[in-house]
PDB file of C-alpha atoms and ligand atoms in Angstrom:
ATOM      1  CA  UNK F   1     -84.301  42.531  73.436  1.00 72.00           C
ATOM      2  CA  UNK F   2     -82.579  39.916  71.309  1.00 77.00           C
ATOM      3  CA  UNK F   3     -83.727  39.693  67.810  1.00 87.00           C
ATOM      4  CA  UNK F   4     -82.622  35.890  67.034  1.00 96.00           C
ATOM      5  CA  UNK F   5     -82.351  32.915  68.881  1.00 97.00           C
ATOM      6  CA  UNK F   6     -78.487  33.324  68.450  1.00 98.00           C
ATOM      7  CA  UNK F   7     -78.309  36.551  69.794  1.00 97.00           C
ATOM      8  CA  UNK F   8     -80.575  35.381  72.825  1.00 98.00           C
ATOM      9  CA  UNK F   9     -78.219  32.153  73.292  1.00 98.00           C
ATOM     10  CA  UNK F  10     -75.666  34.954  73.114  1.00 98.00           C
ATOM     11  CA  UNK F  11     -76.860  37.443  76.213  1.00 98.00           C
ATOM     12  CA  UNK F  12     -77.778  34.004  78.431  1.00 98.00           C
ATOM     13  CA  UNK F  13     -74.097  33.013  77.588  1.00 98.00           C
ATOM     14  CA  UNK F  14     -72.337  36.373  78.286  1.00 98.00           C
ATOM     15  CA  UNK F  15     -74.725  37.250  81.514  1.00 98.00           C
ATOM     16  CA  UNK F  16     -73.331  33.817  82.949  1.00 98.00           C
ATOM     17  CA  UNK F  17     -76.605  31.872  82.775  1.00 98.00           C
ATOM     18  CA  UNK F  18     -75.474  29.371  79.986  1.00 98.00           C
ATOM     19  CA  UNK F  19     -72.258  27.276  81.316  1.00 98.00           C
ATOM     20  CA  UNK F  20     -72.013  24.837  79.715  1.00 98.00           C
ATOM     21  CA  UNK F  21     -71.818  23.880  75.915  1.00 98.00           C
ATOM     22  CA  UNK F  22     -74.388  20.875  76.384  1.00 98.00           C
ATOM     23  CA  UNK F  23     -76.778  23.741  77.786  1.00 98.00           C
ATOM     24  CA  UNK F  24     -75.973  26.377  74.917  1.00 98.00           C
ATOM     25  CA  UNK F  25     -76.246  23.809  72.036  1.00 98.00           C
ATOM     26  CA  UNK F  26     -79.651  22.818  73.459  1.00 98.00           C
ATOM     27  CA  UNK F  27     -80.629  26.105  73.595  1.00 98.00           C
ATOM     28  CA  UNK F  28     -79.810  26.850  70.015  1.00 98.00           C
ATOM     29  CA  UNK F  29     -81.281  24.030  68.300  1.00 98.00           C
ATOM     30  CA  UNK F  30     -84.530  24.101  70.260  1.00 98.00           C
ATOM     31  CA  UNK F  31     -86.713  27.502  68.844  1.00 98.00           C
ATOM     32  CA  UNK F  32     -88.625  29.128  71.323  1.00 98.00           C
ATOM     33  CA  UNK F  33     -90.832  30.445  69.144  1.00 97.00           C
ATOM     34  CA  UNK F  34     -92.265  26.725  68.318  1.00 97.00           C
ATOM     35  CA  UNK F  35     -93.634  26.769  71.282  1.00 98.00           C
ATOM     36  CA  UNK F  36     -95.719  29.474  71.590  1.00 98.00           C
ATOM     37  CA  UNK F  37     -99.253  31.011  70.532  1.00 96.00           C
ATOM     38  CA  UNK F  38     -99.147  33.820  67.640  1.00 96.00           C
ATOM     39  CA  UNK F  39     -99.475  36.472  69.661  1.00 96.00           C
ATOM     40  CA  UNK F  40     -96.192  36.003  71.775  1.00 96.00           C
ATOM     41  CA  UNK F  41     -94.331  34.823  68.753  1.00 96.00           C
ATOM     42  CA  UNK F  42     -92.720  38.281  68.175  1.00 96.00           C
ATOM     43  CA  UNK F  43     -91.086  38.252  71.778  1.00 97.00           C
ATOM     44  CA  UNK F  44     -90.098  34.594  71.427  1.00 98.00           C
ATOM     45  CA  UNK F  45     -86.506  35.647  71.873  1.00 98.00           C
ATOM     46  CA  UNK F  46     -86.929  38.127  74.668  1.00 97.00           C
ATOM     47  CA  UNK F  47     -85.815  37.398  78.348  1.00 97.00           C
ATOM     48  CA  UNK F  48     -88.795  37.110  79.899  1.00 97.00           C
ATOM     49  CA  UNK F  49     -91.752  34.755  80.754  1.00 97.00           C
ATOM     50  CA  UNK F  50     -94.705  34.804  77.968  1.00 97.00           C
ATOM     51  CA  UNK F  51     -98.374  33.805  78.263  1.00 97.00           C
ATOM     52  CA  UNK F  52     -99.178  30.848  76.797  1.00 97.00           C
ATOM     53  CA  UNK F  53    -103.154  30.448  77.321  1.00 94.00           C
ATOM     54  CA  UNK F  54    -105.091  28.973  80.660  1.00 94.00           C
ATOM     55  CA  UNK F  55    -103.211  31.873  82.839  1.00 93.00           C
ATOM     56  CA  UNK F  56    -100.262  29.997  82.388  1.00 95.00           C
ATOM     57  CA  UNK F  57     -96.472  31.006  81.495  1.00 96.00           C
ATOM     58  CA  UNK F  58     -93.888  29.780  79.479  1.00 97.00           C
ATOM     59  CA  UNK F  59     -90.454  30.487  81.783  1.00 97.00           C
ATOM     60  CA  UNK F  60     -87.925  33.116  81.247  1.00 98.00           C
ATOM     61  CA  UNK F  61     -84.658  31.619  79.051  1.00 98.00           C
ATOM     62  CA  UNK F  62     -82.335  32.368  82.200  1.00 98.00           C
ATOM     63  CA  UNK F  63     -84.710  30.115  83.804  1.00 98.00           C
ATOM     64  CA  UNK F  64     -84.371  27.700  81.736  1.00 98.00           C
ATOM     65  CA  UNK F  65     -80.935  27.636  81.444  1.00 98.00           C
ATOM     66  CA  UNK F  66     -80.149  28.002  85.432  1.00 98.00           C
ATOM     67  CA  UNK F  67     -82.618  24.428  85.659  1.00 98.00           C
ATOM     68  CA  UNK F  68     -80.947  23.223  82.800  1.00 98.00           C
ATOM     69  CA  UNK F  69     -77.238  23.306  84.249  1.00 98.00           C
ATOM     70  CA  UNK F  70     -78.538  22.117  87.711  1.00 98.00           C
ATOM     71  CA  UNK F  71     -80.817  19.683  85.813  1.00 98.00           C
ATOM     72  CA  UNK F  72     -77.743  18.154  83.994  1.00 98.00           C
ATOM     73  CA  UNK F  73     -79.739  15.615  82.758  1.00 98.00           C
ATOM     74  CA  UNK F  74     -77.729  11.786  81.736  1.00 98.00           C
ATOM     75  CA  UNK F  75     -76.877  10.567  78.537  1.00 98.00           C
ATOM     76  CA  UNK F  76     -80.064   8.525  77.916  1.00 98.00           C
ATOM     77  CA  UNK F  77     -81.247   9.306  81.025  1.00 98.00           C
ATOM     78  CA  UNK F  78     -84.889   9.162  82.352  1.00 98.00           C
ATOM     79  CA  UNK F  79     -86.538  12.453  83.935  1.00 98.00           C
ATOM     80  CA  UNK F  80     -89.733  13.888  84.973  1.00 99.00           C
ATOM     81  CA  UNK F  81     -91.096  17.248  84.755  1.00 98.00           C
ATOM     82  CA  UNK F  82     -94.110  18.652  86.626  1.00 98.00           C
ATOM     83  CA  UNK F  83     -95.375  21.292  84.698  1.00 98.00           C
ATOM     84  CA  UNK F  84     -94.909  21.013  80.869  1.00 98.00           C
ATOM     85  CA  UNK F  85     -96.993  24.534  80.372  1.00 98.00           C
ATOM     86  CA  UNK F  86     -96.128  25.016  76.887  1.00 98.00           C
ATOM     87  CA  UNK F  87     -93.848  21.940  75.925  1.00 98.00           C
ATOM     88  CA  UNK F  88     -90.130  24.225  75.577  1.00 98.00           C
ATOM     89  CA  UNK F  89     -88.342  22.645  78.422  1.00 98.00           C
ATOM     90  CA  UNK F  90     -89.255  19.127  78.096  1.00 98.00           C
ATOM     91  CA  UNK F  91     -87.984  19.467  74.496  1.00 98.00           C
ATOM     92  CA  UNK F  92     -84.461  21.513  76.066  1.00 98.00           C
ATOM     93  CA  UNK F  93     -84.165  18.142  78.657  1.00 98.00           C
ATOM     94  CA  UNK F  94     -84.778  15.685  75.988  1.00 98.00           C
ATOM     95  CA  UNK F  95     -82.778  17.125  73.591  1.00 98.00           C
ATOM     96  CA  UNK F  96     -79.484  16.924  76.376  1.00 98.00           C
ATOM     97  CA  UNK F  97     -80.312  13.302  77.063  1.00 98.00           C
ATOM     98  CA  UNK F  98     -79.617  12.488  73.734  1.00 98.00           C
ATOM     99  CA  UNK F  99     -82.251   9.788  71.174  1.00 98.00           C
ATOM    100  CA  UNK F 100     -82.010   7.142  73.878  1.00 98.00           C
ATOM    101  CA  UNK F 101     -83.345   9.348  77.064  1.00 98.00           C
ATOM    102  CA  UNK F 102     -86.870   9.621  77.852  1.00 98.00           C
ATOM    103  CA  UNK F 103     -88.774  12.613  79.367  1.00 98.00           C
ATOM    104  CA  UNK F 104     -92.286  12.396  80.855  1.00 98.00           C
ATOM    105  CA  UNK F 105     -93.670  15.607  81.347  1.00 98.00           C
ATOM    106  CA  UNK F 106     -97.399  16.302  83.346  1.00 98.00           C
ATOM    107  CA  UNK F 107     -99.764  19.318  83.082  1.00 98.00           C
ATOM    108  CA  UNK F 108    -102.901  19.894  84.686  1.00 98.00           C
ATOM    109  CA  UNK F 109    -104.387  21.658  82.301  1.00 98.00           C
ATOM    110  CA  UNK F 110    -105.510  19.513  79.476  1.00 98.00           C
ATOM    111  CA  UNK F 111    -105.401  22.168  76.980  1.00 97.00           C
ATOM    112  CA  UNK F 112    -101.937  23.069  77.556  1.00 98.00           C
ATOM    113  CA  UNK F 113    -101.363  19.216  77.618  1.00 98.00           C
ATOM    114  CA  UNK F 114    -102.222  18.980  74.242  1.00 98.00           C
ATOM    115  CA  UNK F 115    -100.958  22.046  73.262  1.00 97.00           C
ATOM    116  CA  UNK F 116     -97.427  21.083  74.032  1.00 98.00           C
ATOM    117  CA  UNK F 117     -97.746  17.717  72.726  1.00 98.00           C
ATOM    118  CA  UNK F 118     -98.258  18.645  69.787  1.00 98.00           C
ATOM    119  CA  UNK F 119     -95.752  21.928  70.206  1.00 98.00           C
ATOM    120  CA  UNK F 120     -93.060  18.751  71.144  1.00 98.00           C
ATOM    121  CA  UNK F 121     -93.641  16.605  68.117  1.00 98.00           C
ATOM    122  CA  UNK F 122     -93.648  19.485  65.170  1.00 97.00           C
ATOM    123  CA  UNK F 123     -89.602  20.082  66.764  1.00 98.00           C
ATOM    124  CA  UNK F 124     -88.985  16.448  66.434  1.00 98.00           C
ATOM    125  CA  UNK F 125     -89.279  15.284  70.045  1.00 98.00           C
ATOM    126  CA  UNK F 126     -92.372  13.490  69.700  1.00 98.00           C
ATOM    127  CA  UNK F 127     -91.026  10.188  70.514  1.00 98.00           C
ATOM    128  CA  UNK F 128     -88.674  10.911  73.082  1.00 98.00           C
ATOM    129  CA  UNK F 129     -91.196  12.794  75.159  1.00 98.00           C
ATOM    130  CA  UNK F 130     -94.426  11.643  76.920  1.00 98.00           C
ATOM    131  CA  UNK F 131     -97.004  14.534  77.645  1.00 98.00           C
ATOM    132  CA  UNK F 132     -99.578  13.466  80.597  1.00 98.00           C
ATOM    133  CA  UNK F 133    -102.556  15.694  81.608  1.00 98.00           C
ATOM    134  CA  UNK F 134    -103.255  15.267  85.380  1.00 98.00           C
ATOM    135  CA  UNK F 135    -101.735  16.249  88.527  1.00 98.00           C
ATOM    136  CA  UNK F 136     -97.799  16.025  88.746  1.00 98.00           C
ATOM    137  CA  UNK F 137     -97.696  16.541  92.201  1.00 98.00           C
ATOM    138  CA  UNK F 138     -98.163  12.865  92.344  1.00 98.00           C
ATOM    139  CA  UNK F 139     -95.405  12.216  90.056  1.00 98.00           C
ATOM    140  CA  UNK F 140     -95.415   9.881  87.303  1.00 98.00           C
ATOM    141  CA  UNK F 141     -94.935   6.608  88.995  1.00 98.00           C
ATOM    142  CA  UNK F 142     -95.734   4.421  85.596  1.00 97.00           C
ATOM    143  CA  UNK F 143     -92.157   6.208  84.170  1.00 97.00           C
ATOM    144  CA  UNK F 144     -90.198   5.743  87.349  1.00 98.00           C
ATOM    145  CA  UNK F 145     -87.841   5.292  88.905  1.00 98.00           C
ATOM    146  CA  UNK F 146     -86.470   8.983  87.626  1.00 98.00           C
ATOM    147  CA  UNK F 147     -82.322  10.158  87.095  1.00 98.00           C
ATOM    148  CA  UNK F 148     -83.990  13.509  87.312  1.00 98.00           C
ATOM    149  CA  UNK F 149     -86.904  15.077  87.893  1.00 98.00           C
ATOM    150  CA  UNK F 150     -87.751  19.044  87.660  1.00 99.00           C
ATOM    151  CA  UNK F 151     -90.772  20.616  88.937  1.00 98.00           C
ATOM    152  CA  UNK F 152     -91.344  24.167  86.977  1.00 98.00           C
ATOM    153  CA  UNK F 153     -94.266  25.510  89.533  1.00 97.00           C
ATOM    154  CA  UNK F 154     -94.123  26.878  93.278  1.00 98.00           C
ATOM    155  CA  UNK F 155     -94.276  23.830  95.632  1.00 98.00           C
ATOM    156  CA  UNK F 156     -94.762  24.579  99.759  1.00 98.00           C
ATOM    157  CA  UNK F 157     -92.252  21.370  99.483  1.00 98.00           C
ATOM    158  CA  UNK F 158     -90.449  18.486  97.591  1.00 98.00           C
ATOM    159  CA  UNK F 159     -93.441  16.354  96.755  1.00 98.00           C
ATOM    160  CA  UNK F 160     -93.453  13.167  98.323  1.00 98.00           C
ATOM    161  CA  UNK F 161     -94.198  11.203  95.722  1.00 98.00           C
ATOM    162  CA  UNK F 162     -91.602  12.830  93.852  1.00 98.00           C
ATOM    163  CA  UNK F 163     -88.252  12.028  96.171  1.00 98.00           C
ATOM    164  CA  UNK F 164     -89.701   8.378  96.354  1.00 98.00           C
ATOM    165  CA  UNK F 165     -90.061   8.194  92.411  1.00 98.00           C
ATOM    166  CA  UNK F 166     -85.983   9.444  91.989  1.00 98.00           C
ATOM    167  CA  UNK F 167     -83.314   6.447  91.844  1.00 98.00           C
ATOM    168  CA  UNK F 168     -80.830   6.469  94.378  1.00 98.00           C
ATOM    169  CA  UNK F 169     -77.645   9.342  93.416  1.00 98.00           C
ATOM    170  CA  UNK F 170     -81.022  10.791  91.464  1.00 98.00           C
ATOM    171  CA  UNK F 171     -81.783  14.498  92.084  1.00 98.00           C
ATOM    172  CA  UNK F 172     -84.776  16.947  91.471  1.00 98.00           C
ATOM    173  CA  UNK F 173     -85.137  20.527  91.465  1.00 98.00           C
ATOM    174  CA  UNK F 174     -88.529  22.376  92.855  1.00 98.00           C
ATOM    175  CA  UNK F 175     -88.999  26.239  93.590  1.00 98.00           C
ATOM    176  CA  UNK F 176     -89.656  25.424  97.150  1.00 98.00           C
ATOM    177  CA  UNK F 177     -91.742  28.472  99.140  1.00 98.00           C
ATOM    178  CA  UNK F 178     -95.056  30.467  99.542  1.00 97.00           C
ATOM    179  CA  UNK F 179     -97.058  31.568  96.225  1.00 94.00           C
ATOM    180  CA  UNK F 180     -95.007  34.752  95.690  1.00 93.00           C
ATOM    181  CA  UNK F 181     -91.767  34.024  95.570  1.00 96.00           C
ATOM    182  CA  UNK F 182     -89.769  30.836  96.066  1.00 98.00           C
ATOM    183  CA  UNK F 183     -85.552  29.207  96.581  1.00 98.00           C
ATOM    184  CA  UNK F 184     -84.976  27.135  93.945  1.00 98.00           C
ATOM    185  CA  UNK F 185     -83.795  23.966  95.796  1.00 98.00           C
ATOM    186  CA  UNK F 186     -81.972  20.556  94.574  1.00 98.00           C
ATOM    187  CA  UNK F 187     -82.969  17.499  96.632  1.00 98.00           C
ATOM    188  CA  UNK F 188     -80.536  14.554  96.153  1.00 98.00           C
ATOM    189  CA  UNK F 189     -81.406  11.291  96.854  1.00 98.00           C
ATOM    190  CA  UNK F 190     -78.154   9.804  99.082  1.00 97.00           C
ATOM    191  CA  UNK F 191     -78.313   6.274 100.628  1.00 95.00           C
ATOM    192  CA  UNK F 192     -82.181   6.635 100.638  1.00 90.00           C
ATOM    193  CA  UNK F 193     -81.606   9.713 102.138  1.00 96.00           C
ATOM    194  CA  UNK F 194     -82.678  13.460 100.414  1.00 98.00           C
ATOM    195  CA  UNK F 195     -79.969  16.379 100.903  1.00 98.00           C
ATOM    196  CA  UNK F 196     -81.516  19.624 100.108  1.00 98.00           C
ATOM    197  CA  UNK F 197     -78.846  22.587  98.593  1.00 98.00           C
ATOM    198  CA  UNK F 198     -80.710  25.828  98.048  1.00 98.00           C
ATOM    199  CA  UNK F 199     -79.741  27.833  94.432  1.00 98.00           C
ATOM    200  CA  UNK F 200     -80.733  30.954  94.936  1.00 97.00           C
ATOM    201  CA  UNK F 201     -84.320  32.936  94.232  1.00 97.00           C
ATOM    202  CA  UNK F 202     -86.941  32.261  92.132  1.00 97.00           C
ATOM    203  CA  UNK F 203     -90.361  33.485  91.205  1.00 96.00           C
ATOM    204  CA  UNK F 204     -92.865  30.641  89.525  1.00 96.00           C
ATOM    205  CA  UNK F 205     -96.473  29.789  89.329  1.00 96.00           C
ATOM    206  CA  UNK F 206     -97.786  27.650  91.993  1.00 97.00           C
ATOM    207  CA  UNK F 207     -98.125  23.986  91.332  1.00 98.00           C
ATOM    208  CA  UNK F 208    -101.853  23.206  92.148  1.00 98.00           C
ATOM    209  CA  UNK F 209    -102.684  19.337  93.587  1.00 98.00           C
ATOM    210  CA  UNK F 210    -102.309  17.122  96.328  1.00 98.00           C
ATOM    211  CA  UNK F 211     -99.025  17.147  97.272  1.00 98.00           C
ATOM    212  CA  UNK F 212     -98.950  21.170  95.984  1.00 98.00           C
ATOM    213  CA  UNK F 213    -100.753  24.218  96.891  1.00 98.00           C
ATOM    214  CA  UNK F 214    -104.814  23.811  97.154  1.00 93.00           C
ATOM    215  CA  UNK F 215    -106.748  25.351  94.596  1.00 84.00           C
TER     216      UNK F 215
HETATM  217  N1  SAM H 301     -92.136  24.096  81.811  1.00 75.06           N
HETATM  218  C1  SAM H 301     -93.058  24.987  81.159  1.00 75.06           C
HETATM  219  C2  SAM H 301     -92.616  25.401  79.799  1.00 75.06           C
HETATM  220  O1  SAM H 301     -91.567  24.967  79.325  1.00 75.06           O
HETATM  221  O2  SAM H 301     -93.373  26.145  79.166  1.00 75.06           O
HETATM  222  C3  SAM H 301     -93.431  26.173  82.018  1.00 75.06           C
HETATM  223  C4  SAM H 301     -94.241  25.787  83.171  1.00 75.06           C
HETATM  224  S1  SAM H 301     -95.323  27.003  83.825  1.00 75.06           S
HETATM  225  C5  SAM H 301     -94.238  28.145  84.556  1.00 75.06           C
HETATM  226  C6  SAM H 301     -95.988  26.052  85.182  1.00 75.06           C
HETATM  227  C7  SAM H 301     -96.960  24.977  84.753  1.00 75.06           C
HETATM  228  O3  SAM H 301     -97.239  24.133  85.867  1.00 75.06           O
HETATM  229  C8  SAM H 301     -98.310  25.526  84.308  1.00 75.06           C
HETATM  230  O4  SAM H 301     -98.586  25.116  82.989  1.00 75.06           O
HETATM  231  C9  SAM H 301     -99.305  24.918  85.297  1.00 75.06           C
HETATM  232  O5  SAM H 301    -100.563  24.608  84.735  1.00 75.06           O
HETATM  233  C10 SAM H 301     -98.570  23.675  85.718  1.00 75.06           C
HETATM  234  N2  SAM H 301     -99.017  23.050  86.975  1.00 75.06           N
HETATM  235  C11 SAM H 301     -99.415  23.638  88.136  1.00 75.06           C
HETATM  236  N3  SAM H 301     -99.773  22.689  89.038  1.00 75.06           N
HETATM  237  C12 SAM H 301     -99.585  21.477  88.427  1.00 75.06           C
HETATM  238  C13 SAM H 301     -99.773  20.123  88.832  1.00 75.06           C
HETATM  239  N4  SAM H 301    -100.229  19.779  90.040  1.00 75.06           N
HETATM  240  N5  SAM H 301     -99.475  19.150  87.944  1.00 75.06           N
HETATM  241  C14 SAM H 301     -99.035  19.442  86.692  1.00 75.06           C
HETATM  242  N6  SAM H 301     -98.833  20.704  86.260  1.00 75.06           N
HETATM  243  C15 SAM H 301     -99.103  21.707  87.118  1.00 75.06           C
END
């Protein structure tokens, strides 16, 4: 297990997960560890997913990165996440789109809403970053229409909503699947059209709402 966020950035890097140096610099400035409860702060730089209250996760860093370099989020871009569980990737995506892009990232569960609102602001992404409790299966459309949007829970399918809430050349990622295990797909909005490309196997929570799994 790494023992720094360096040596973490390090393994993602040399294990091929990190590509790029906009994905690797990200990675490095953002600390884990902000972003979750005492008890998992000692593994904050291990490989591996972390519980982060309300039987929810915080995602493995190869996760993270392998979203992050499909994400590749715009220069000032605008992008919605569905899921903001403890707070770390929204901060990872805003801090790649740079002090002019905008992330709005929803949670169901209120506590973990608040949780990573606050988690967001005390690493200095406060502003850049919009935290809404409800159900992200319906999107965001008051933030739309999206560059990107990312979905970090299990969805049967892209959400509706979702492809209609992307701008055209747009693209979002969702772990598309049953509960257990899902394919990590991109769907890219083309002429009003969505292309799905499939990126290989995944395992995530499932996302819980309307356009989701039911409870
Ligand atoms: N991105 C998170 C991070 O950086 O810590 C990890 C997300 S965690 C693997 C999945 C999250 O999706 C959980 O916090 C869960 O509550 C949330 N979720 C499930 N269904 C949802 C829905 N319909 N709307 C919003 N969030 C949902």
């Amino acid at each position: 297990m790494a023992r720094s966020l360096s040596g973490l950035v390090k393994e993602l890097v040399s294990e091929g997960y990190v590509r790029s140096k906009r994905v690797e610099e990200a990675m490095l400035k953002i600390d884990r560890a902000l972003f979750l409860p005492e008890d998992a702060k000692p593994y904050a730089y291990a490989d591996t997913p972390l519980g982060i209250g309300s039987g929810q996760t915080i995602s493995a860093p190869h996760m993270v990165a392998i979203m992050a370099e499909l994400l590749d989020p715009p220069k000032g871009g605008k992008c919605l996440e569905v899921g903001a569980g403890s707070g770390y990737n929204a901060a990872i995506i805003a801090e790649m789109m740079g002090p002019e892009g905008k992330v709005v990232s929803v949670e169901r569960h209120a506590a973990l809403a608040a949780m990573a609102e606050r988690s967001i602001a005390a690493a200095g992404y406060g502003e850049r970053v919009k935290v809404v409790a409800g159900d992200g299966s319906l999107g965001y459309p008051g933030g739309a229409p999206y560059d990107r949007a990312i979905v970090t829970c299990a969805s049967p399918a892209l959400p509706e909503p979702i492809g209609e809430q992307l701008k055209e050349g747009g693209w979002a990622l969702v772990p598309v699947g049953g509960r257990m295990w899902q394919t990590l797909y991109k769907f890219e909005k083309r002429k009003g059209n969505i292309v799905p490309t499939a990126h290989g196997g995944c395992v995530f929570v499932p996302l819980l709402g309307e356009h989701g799994f039911r409870e």
